[in-house]
């Protein structure tokens, strides 16, 4: 009988010790991966405001970036170290000096801008997509200021991004596979405007990129867009090294 009691006490002690370790002796959570990103776009596109909101900074203290700034943007599964570059005319020519070491690109455009500014943004985006240090990286393109009356819809921007050859098929990037998919039902815009602006199709084929609408009025959607970018960054981590 005494042996049974001693055995029961031993089992209880083991159980209590196991519970104590589970409750009180947990190790630190695994570190979140960190990714270095570069954020570019013309002045007034809203880069600084979006990043400041993601960092929960007060909107009253937001000042447009004139040179460059770095923000650590925390997410549940990653930390994004975002290097934001000023978008003024006299600064854009120096963008490429800050590309080295980037693992992904955020390009912010003003969807309510004039046609001249949109043309300038198209040229800058073309340059970034073709730059040797960026051309293989995941891109997140944010069509900002969707809350403005003059904002172009994402579908309009998509079609304006495509070349005329693809307009009749309405080729758009699939968010899931990041490969080109044909969606016949989404060809809504006049094909006469498609040669203008971004013409992303020839440049973006075979690349990983996402185009999403955004505004400060819907930061949850902005966070979802960044989560998609994080997924692309994680996928790239598991790719075999390029020779």
PDB file of C-alpha atoms in Angstrom:
ATOM      1  CA  UNK A   1       0.000   0.000   0.000  1.00  0.00           C
ATOM      2  CA  UNK A   2       2.805   2.432   0.937  1.00  0.00           C
ATOM      3  CA  UNK A   3       4.522   1.776  -2.397  1.00  0.00           C
ATOM      4  CA  UNK A   4       1.311   2.684  -4.236  1.00  0.00           C
ATOM      5  CA  UNK A   5       1.028   5.906  -2.240  1.00  0.00           C
ATOM      6  CA  UNK A   6       4.651   6.793  -2.954  1.00  0.00           C
ATOM      7  CA  UNK A   7       4.138   6.073  -6.661  1.00  0.00           C
ATOM      8  CA  UNK A   8       1.039   8.273  -6.703  1.00  0.00           C
ATOM      9  CA  UNK A   9       2.949  11.114  -5.048  1.00  0.00           C
ATOM     10  CA  UNK A  10       5.747  10.737  -7.580  1.00  0.00           C
ATOM     11  CA  UNK A  11       3.289  10.912 -10.479  1.00  0.00           C
ATOM     12  CA  UNK A  12       1.663  13.999  -8.958  1.00  0.00           C
ATOM     13  CA  UNK A  13       5.036  15.699  -8.516  1.00  0.00           C
ATOM     14  CA  UNK A  14       5.930  15.022 -12.152  1.00  0.00           C
ATOM     15  CA  UNK A  15       2.571  16.375 -13.278  1.00  0.00           C
ATOM     16  CA  UNK A  16       2.886  19.520 -11.155  1.00  0.00           C
ATOM     17  CA  UNK A  17       6.439  20.110 -12.392  1.00  0.00           C
ATOM     18  CA  UNK A  18       5.364  19.672 -16.020  1.00  0.00           C
ATOM     19  CA  UNK A  19       2.482  22.133 -15.572  1.00  0.00           C
ATOM     20  CA  UNK A  20       4.780  24.624 -13.818  1.00  0.00           C
ATOM     21  CA  UNK A  21       7.276  24.513 -16.667  1.00  0.00           C
ATOM     22  CA  UNK A  22       4.529  24.884 -19.258  1.00  0.00           C
ATOM     23  CA  UNK A  23       3.011  27.899 -17.506  1.00  0.00           C
ATOM     24  CA  UNK A  24       5.989  29.728 -16.056  1.00  0.00           C
ATOM     25  CA  UNK A  25       9.123  28.609 -17.828  1.00  0.00           C
ATOM     26  CA  UNK A  26       8.298  29.260 -21.459  1.00  0.00           C
ATOM     27  CA  UNK A  27      11.245  30.345 -23.508  1.00  0.00           C
ATOM     28  CA  UNK A  28      11.202  33.561 -25.535  1.00  0.00           C
ATOM     29  CA  UNK A  29       9.164  33.439 -28.752  1.00  0.00           C
ATOM     30  CA  UNK A  30      11.169  32.827 -31.912  1.00  0.00           C
ATOM     31  CA  UNK A  31      12.457  36.061 -33.434  1.00  0.00           C
ATOM     32  CA  UNK A  32      10.442  37.504 -36.291  1.00  0.00           C
ATOM     33  CA  UNK A  33      12.289  37.655 -39.600  1.00  0.00           C
ATOM     34  CA  UNK A  34      13.361  41.114 -40.725  1.00  0.00           C
ATOM     35  CA  UNK A  35      13.317  42.340 -44.314  1.00  0.00           C
ATOM     36  CA  UNK A  36      14.945  45.450 -45.743  1.00  0.00           C
ATOM     37  CA  UNK A  37      12.687  47.265 -48.196  1.00  0.00           C
ATOM     38  CA  UNK A  38      12.964  50.443 -50.227  1.00  0.00           C
ATOM     39  CA  UNK A  39       9.891  52.672 -50.627  1.00  0.00           C
ATOM     40  CA  UNK A  40       9.774  55.030 -53.614  1.00  0.00           C
ATOM     41  CA  UNK A  41       7.229  57.253 -55.348  1.00  0.00           C
ATOM     42  CA  UNK A  42       6.720  60.862 -56.367  1.00  0.00           C
ATOM     43  CA  UNK A  43       6.298  63.646 -53.826  1.00  0.00           C
ATOM     44  CA  UNK A  44       2.712  63.842 -52.661  1.00  0.00           C
ATOM     45  CA  UNK A  45       1.960  60.169 -53.323  1.00  0.00           C
ATOM     46  CA  UNK A  46       1.520  59.575 -49.587  1.00  0.00           C
ATOM     47  CA  UNK A  47       4.504  57.367 -48.745  1.00  0.00           C
ATOM     48  CA  UNK A  48       5.300  59.066 -45.448  1.00  0.00           C
ATOM     49  CA  UNK A  49       1.689  59.149 -44.246  1.00  0.00           C
ATOM     50  CA  UNK A  50       1.105  55.456 -44.970  1.00  0.00           C
ATOM     51  CA  UNK A  51       4.291  54.328 -43.237  1.00  0.00           C
ATOM     52  CA  UNK A  52       3.662  56.607 -40.249  1.00  0.00           C
ATOM     53  CA  UNK A  53       0.155  55.203 -39.835  1.00  0.00           C
ATOM     54  CA  UNK A  54       1.520  51.657 -39.984  1.00  0.00           C
ATOM     55  CA  UNK A  55       3.920  52.608 -37.178  1.00  0.00           C
ATOM     56  CA  UNK A  56       1.030  54.147 -35.153  1.00  0.00           C
ATOM     57  CA  UNK A  57       2.628  57.589 -35.233  1.00  0.00           C
ATOM     58  CA  UNK A  58       0.569  60.701 -34.678  1.00  0.00           C
ATOM     59  CA  UNK A  59      -0.601  62.237 -37.985  1.00  0.00           C
ATOM     60  CA  UNK A  60       0.107  65.685 -36.551  1.00  0.00           C
ATOM     61  CA  UNK A  61       3.848  65.004 -36.568  1.00  0.00           C
ATOM     62  CA  UNK A  62       4.089  63.794 -40.175  1.00  0.00           C
ATOM     63  CA  UNK A  63       6.556  65.741 -42.327  1.00  0.00           C
ATOM     64  CA  UNK A  64       7.258  64.939 -45.966  1.00  0.00           C
ATOM     65  CA  UNK A  65      10.557  63.150 -46.501  1.00  0.00           C
ATOM     66  CA  UNK A  66      13.084  65.375 -48.270  1.00  0.00           C
ATOM     67  CA  UNK A  67      16.043  62.990 -48.266  1.00  0.00           C
ATOM     68  CA  UNK A  68      15.437  59.544 -46.839  1.00  0.00           C
ATOM     69  CA  UNK A  69      14.162  58.024 -43.634  1.00  0.00           C
ATOM     70  CA  UNK A  70      14.071  54.530 -42.166  1.00  0.00           C
ATOM     71  CA  UNK A  71      11.159  53.065 -40.248  1.00  0.00           C
ATOM     72  CA  UNK A  72      10.802  49.646 -38.615  1.00  0.00           C
ATOM     73  CA  UNK A  73       7.240  48.587 -39.425  1.00  0.00           C
ATOM     74  CA  UNK A  74       6.151  45.724 -37.142  1.00  0.00           C
ATOM     75  CA  UNK A  75       3.826  42.939 -38.249  1.00  0.00           C
ATOM     76  CA  UNK A  76       2.828  39.779 -36.432  1.00  0.00           C
ATOM     77  CA  UNK A  77       5.042  37.542 -38.560  1.00  0.00           C
ATOM     78  CA  UNK A  78       7.802  39.930 -39.661  1.00  0.00           C
ATOM     79  CA  UNK A  79       9.461  43.288 -39.202  1.00  0.00           C
ATOM     80  CA  UNK A  80       9.896  45.449 -42.281  1.00  0.00           C
ATOM     81  CA  UNK A  81      12.799  47.885 -42.201  1.00  0.00           C
ATOM     82  CA  UNK A  82      11.543  50.372 -44.776  1.00  0.00           C
ATOM     83  CA  UNK A  83      13.912  52.910 -46.310  1.00  0.00           C
ATOM     84  CA  UNK A  84      11.708  55.682 -47.684  1.00  0.00           C
ATOM     85  CA  UNK A  85      13.274  57.900 -50.344  1.00  0.00           C
ATOM     86  CA  UNK A  86      12.071  61.433 -51.035  1.00  0.00           C
ATOM     87  CA  UNK A  87      10.237  61.883 -54.334  1.00  0.00           C
ATOM     88  CA  UNK A  88      11.196  65.420 -55.326  1.00  0.00           C
ATOM     89  CA  UNK A  89      12.649  66.057 -58.791  1.00  0.00           C
ATOM     90  CA  UNK A  90      16.115  66.808 -57.463  1.00  0.00           C
ATOM     91  CA  UNK A  91      16.190  63.668 -55.295  1.00  0.00           C
ATOM     92  CA  UNK A  92      14.846  60.971 -57.617  1.00  0.00           C
ATOM     93  CA  UNK A  93      18.067  60.903 -59.648  1.00  0.00           C
ATOM     94  CA  UNK A  94      19.843  59.634 -56.515  1.00  0.00           C
ATOM     95  CA  UNK A  95      17.369  56.838 -55.719  1.00  0.00           C
ATOM     96  CA  UNK A  96      19.566  54.110 -57.156  1.00  0.00           C
ATOM     97  CA  UNK A  97      22.312  54.897 -54.636  1.00  0.00           C
ATOM     98  CA  UNK A  98      20.045  53.538 -51.887  1.00  0.00           C
ATOM     99  CA  UNK A  99      18.868  50.349 -53.601  1.00  0.00           C
ATOM    100  CA  UNK A 100      21.713  48.121 -52.454  1.00  0.00           C
ATOM    101  CA  UNK A 101      20.698  45.501 -49.899  1.00  0.00           C
ATOM    102  CA  UNK A 102      16.969  45.798 -50.576  1.00  0.00           C
ATOM    103  CA  UNK A 103      14.899  42.613 -50.428  1.00  0.00           C
ATOM    104  CA  UNK A 104      11.676  44.107 -51.748  1.00  0.00           C
ATOM    105  CA  UNK A 105      10.213  47.304 -53.200  1.00  0.00           C
ATOM    106  CA  UNK A 106       7.183  49.430 -52.307  1.00  0.00           C
ATOM    107  CA  UNK A 107       6.104  51.852 -55.023  1.00  0.00           C
ATOM    108  CA  UNK A 108       3.397  54.360 -54.049  1.00  0.00           C
ATOM    109  CA  UNK A 109       1.533  56.299 -56.724  1.00  0.00           C
ATOM    110  CA  UNK A 110      -1.145  58.952 -56.443  1.00  0.00           C
ATOM    111  CA  UNK A 111      -4.184  57.514 -58.231  1.00  0.00           C
ATOM    112  CA  UNK A 112      -5.743  60.999 -58.349  1.00  0.00           C
ATOM    113  CA  UNK A 113      -2.728  62.764 -59.858  1.00  0.00           C
ATOM    114  CA  UNK A 114      -2.596  64.603 -63.169  1.00  0.00           C
ATOM    115  CA  UNK A 115      -1.734  62.757 -66.364  1.00  0.00           C
ATOM    116  CA  UNK A 116       1.674  64.445 -66.421  1.00  0.00           C
ATOM    117  CA  UNK A 117       2.496  63.228 -62.902  1.00  0.00           C
ATOM    118  CA  UNK A 118       1.176  59.772 -63.725  1.00  0.00           C
ATOM    119  CA  UNK A 119       3.437  59.683 -66.766  1.00  0.00           C
ATOM    120  CA  UNK A 120       6.396  60.641 -64.564  1.00  0.00           C
ATOM    121  CA  UNK A 121       5.458  57.906 -62.088  1.00  0.00           C
ATOM    122  CA  UNK A 122       5.237  55.410 -64.968  1.00  0.00           C
ATOM    123  CA  UNK A 123       8.767  56.276 -66.062  1.00  0.00           C
ATOM    124  CA  UNK A 124      10.119  55.931 -62.519  1.00  0.00           C
ATOM    125  CA  UNK A 125       8.365  52.592 -62.064  1.00  0.00           C
ATOM    126  CA  UNK A 126       9.754  51.335 -65.373  1.00  0.00           C
ATOM    127  CA  UNK A 127      13.224  52.373 -64.273  1.00  0.00           C
ATOM    128  CA  UNK A 128      12.851  50.586 -60.929  1.00  0.00           C
ATOM    129  CA  UNK A 129      11.486  47.377 -62.488  1.00  0.00           C
ATOM    130  CA  UNK A 130      14.473  47.240 -64.806  1.00  0.00           C
ATOM    131  CA  UNK A 131      17.178  48.257 -62.332  1.00  0.00           C
ATOM    132  CA  UNK A 132      19.746  45.455 -61.812  1.00  0.00           C
ATOM    133  CA  UNK A 133      19.445  45.651 -58.018  1.00  0.00           C
ATOM    134  CA  UNK A 134      15.629  45.584 -57.996  1.00  0.00           C
ATOM    135  CA  UNK A 135      14.502  43.652 -61.068  1.00  0.00           C
ATOM    136  CA  UNK A 136      14.348  40.265 -59.293  1.00  0.00           C
ATOM    137  CA  UNK A 137      12.684  41.531 -56.093  1.00  0.00           C
ATOM    138  CA  UNK A 138       9.014  41.398 -55.056  1.00  0.00           C
ATOM    139  CA  UNK A 139       7.136  44.656 -55.747  1.00  0.00           C
ATOM    140  CA  UNK A 140       4.147  46.095 -53.896  1.00  0.00           C
ATOM    141  CA  UNK A 141       2.535  48.876 -55.955  1.00  0.00           C
ATOM    142  CA  UNK A 142       0.026  50.924 -53.959  1.00  0.00           C
ATOM    143  CA  UNK A 143      -2.535  53.061 -55.804  1.00  0.00           C
ATOM    144  CA  UNK A 144      -2.977  55.585 -53.029  1.00  0.00           C
ATOM    145  CA  UNK A 145      -5.571  58.328 -52.425  1.00  0.00           C
ATOM    146  CA  UNK A 146      -8.490  56.150 -53.452  1.00  0.00           C
ATOM    147  CA  UNK A 147     -10.647  58.326 -51.180  1.00  0.00           C
ATOM    148  CA  UNK A 148     -10.264  61.346 -53.489  1.00  0.00           C
ATOM    149  CA  UNK A 149     -13.024  62.082 -56.018  1.00  0.00           C
ATOM    150  CA  UNK A 150     -10.566  62.155 -58.947  1.00  0.00           C
ATOM    151  CA  UNK A 151      -8.972  58.816 -58.040  1.00  0.00           C
ATOM    152  CA  UNK A 152      -8.668  56.260 -60.813  1.00  0.00           C
ATOM    153  CA  UNK A 153     -10.007  52.831 -59.962  1.00  0.00           C
ATOM    154  CA  UNK A 154      -7.554  49.961 -59.618  1.00  0.00           C
ATOM    155  CA  UNK A 155      -9.095  48.346 -62.675  1.00  0.00           C
ATOM    156  CA  UNK A 156      -8.509  51.525 -64.688  1.00  0.00           C
ATOM    157  CA  UNK A 157      -4.926  51.734 -63.444  1.00  0.00           C
ATOM    158  CA  UNK A 158      -4.396  48.058 -64.256  1.00  0.00           C
ATOM    159  CA  UNK A 159      -5.614  48.514 -67.807  1.00  0.00           C
ATOM    160  CA  UNK A 160      -3.595  51.691 -68.187  1.00  0.00           C
ATOM    161  CA  UNK A 161      -0.588  49.709 -67.004  1.00  0.00           C
ATOM    162  CA  UNK A 162      -0.991  47.123 -69.750  1.00  0.00           C
ATOM    163  CA  UNK A 163       0.069  47.303 -73.352  1.00  0.00           C
ATOM    164  CA  UNK A 164      -2.537  47.444 -76.110  1.00  0.00           C
ATOM    165  CA  UNK A 165      -1.680  43.952 -77.279  1.00  0.00           C
ATOM    166  CA  UNK A 166      -3.058  42.497 -74.044  1.00  0.00           C
ATOM    167  CA  UNK A 167      -6.088  44.738 -73.626  1.00  0.00           C
ATOM    168  CA  UNK A 168      -8.569  42.490 -75.387  1.00  0.00           C
ATOM    169  CA  UNK A 169      -7.657  39.606 -73.071  1.00  0.00           C
ATOM    170  CA  UNK A 170      -7.525  41.738 -69.919  1.00  0.00           C
ATOM    171  CA  UNK A 171      -4.329  40.240 -68.556  1.00  0.00           C
ATOM    172  CA  UNK A 172      -3.997  40.980 -64.850  1.00  0.00           C
ATOM    173  CA  UNK A 173      -1.613  39.710 -62.140  1.00  0.00           C
ATOM    174  CA  UNK A 174      -3.034  36.958 -59.976  1.00  0.00           C
ATOM    175  CA  UNK A 175      -2.362  37.700 -56.293  1.00  0.00           C
ATOM    176  CA  UNK A 176      -2.275  34.018 -55.384  1.00  0.00           C
ATOM    177  CA  UNK A 177       0.210  32.777 -57.941  1.00  0.00           C
ATOM    178  CA  UNK A 178       1.825  36.110 -58.879  1.00  0.00           C
ATOM    179  CA  UNK A 179       1.687  34.940 -62.493  1.00  0.00           C
ATOM    180  CA  UNK A 180      -0.318  36.438 -65.304  1.00  0.00           C
ATOM    181  CA  UNK A 181      -3.892  35.224 -65.491  1.00  0.00           C
ATOM    182  CA  UNK A 182      -6.571  35.948 -68.095  1.00  0.00           C
ATOM    183  CA  UNK A 183      -9.807  37.414 -66.769  1.00  0.00           C
ATOM    184  CA  UNK A 184     -12.071  38.192 -69.703  1.00  0.00           C
ATOM    185  CA  UNK A 185     -14.828  39.664 -67.549  1.00  0.00           C
ATOM    186  CA  UNK A 186     -12.658  42.490 -66.218  1.00  0.00           C
ATOM    187  CA  UNK A 187     -12.015  44.399 -69.459  1.00  0.00           C
ATOM    188  CA  UNK A 188     -13.963  47.566 -68.739  1.00  0.00           C
ATOM    189  CA  UNK A 189     -11.799  50.528 -69.758  1.00  0.00           C
ATOM    190  CA  UNK A 190     -11.367  52.085 -73.192  1.00  0.00           C
ATOM    191  CA  UNK A 191      -8.441  50.363 -74.902  1.00  0.00           C
ATOM    192  CA  UNK A 192      -7.346  53.640 -76.514  1.00  0.00           C
ATOM    193  CA  UNK A 193      -5.730  54.742 -73.230  1.00  0.00           C
ATOM    194  CA  UNK A 194      -3.855  51.530 -72.612  1.00  0.00           C
ATOM    195  CA  UNK A 195      -0.682  52.445 -74.469  1.00  0.00           C
ATOM    196  CA  UNK A 196      -0.218  55.328 -72.048  1.00  0.00           C
ATOM    197  CA  UNK A 197       1.100  55.321 -68.520  1.00  0.00           C
ATOM    198  CA  UNK A 198       2.699  52.261 -67.012  1.00  0.00           C
ATOM    199  CA  UNK A 199       2.633  49.445 -69.583  1.00  0.00           C
ATOM    200  CA  UNK A 200       3.650  46.992 -66.897  1.00  0.00           C
ATOM    201  CA  UNK A 201       2.918  43.791 -68.793  1.00  0.00           C
ATOM    202  CA  UNK A 202       6.176  43.522 -70.753  1.00  0.00           C
ATOM    203  CA  UNK A 203       8.256  44.480 -67.710  1.00  0.00           C
ATOM    204  CA  UNK A 204       6.394  42.573 -65.003  1.00  0.00           C
ATOM    205  CA  UNK A 205       5.989  39.249 -66.790  1.00  0.00           C
ATOM    206  CA  UNK A 206       7.793  36.619 -64.734  1.00  0.00           C
ATOM    207  CA  UNK A 207       8.222  38.960 -61.768  1.00  0.00           C
ATOM    208  CA  UNK A 208       6.461  38.933 -58.418  1.00  0.00           C
ATOM    209  CA  UNK A 209       4.357  42.048 -57.972  1.00  0.00           C
ATOM    210  CA  UNK A 210       1.110  43.178 -56.436  1.00  0.00           C
ATOM    211  CA  UNK A 211      -1.033  46.188 -57.313  1.00  0.00           C
ATOM    212  CA  UNK A 212      -3.490  47.238 -54.594  1.00  0.00           C
ATOM    213  CA  UNK A 213      -5.725  50.250 -53.896  1.00  0.00           C
ATOM    214  CA  UNK A 214      -5.221  52.097 -50.644  1.00  0.00           C
ATOM    215  CA  UNK A 215      -6.043  55.190 -48.635  1.00  0.00           C
ATOM    216  CA  UNK A 216      -5.547  56.419 -45.094  1.00  0.00           C
ATOM    217  CA  UNK A 217      -9.252  55.786 -44.521  1.00  0.00           C
ATOM    218  CA  UNK A 218      -8.749  52.018 -44.752  1.00  0.00           C
ATOM    219  CA  UNK A 219      -5.517  51.059 -43.032  1.00  0.00           C
ATOM    220  CA  UNK A 220      -6.684  47.463 -42.602  1.00  0.00           C
ATOM    221  CA  UNK A 221      -6.578  47.084 -46.379  1.00  0.00           C
ATOM    222  CA  UNK A 222      -3.088  48.615 -46.372  1.00  0.00           C
ATOM    223  CA  UNK A 223      -1.968  46.079 -43.771  1.00  0.00           C
ATOM    224  CA  UNK A 224      -3.447  43.262 -45.854  1.00  0.00           C
ATOM    225  CA  UNK A 225      -1.433  44.473 -48.854  1.00  0.00           C
ATOM    226  CA  UNK A 226       1.763  44.453 -46.805  1.00  0.00           C
ATOM    227  CA  UNK A 227       0.914  40.948 -45.568  1.00  0.00           C
ATOM    228  CA  UNK A 228       0.783  39.785 -49.193  1.00  0.00           C
ATOM    229  CA  UNK A 229       4.204  41.336 -49.736  1.00  0.00           C
ATOM    230  CA  UNK A 230       5.536  39.513 -46.672  1.00  0.00           C
ATOM    231  CA  UNK A 231       4.251  36.259 -48.155  1.00  0.00           C
ATOM    232  CA  UNK A 232       6.252  36.940 -51.310  1.00  0.00           C
ATOM    233  CA  UNK A 233       9.350  37.735 -49.257  1.00  0.00           C
ATOM    234  CA  UNK A 234       8.953  34.475 -47.328  1.00  0.00           C
ATOM    235  CA  UNK A 235       8.513  32.510 -50.547  1.00  0.00           C
ATOM    236  CA  UNK A 236      11.684  34.062 -51.904  1.00  0.00           C
ATOM    237  CA  UNK A 237      13.555  32.954 -48.786  1.00  0.00           C
ATOM    238  CA  UNK A 238      12.741  29.316 -49.591  1.00  0.00           C
ATOM    239  CA  UNK A 239      13.781  29.509 -53.220  1.00  0.00           C
ATOM    240  CA  UNK A 240      17.000  27.738 -54.157  1.00  0.00           C
ATOM    241  CA  UNK A 241      19.874  30.151 -54.457  1.00  0.00           C
ATOM    242  CA  UNK A 242      20.415  31.510 -57.937  1.00  0.00           C
ATOM    243  CA  UNK A 243      23.714  30.510 -59.429  1.00  0.00           C
TER     244      UNK A 243
END
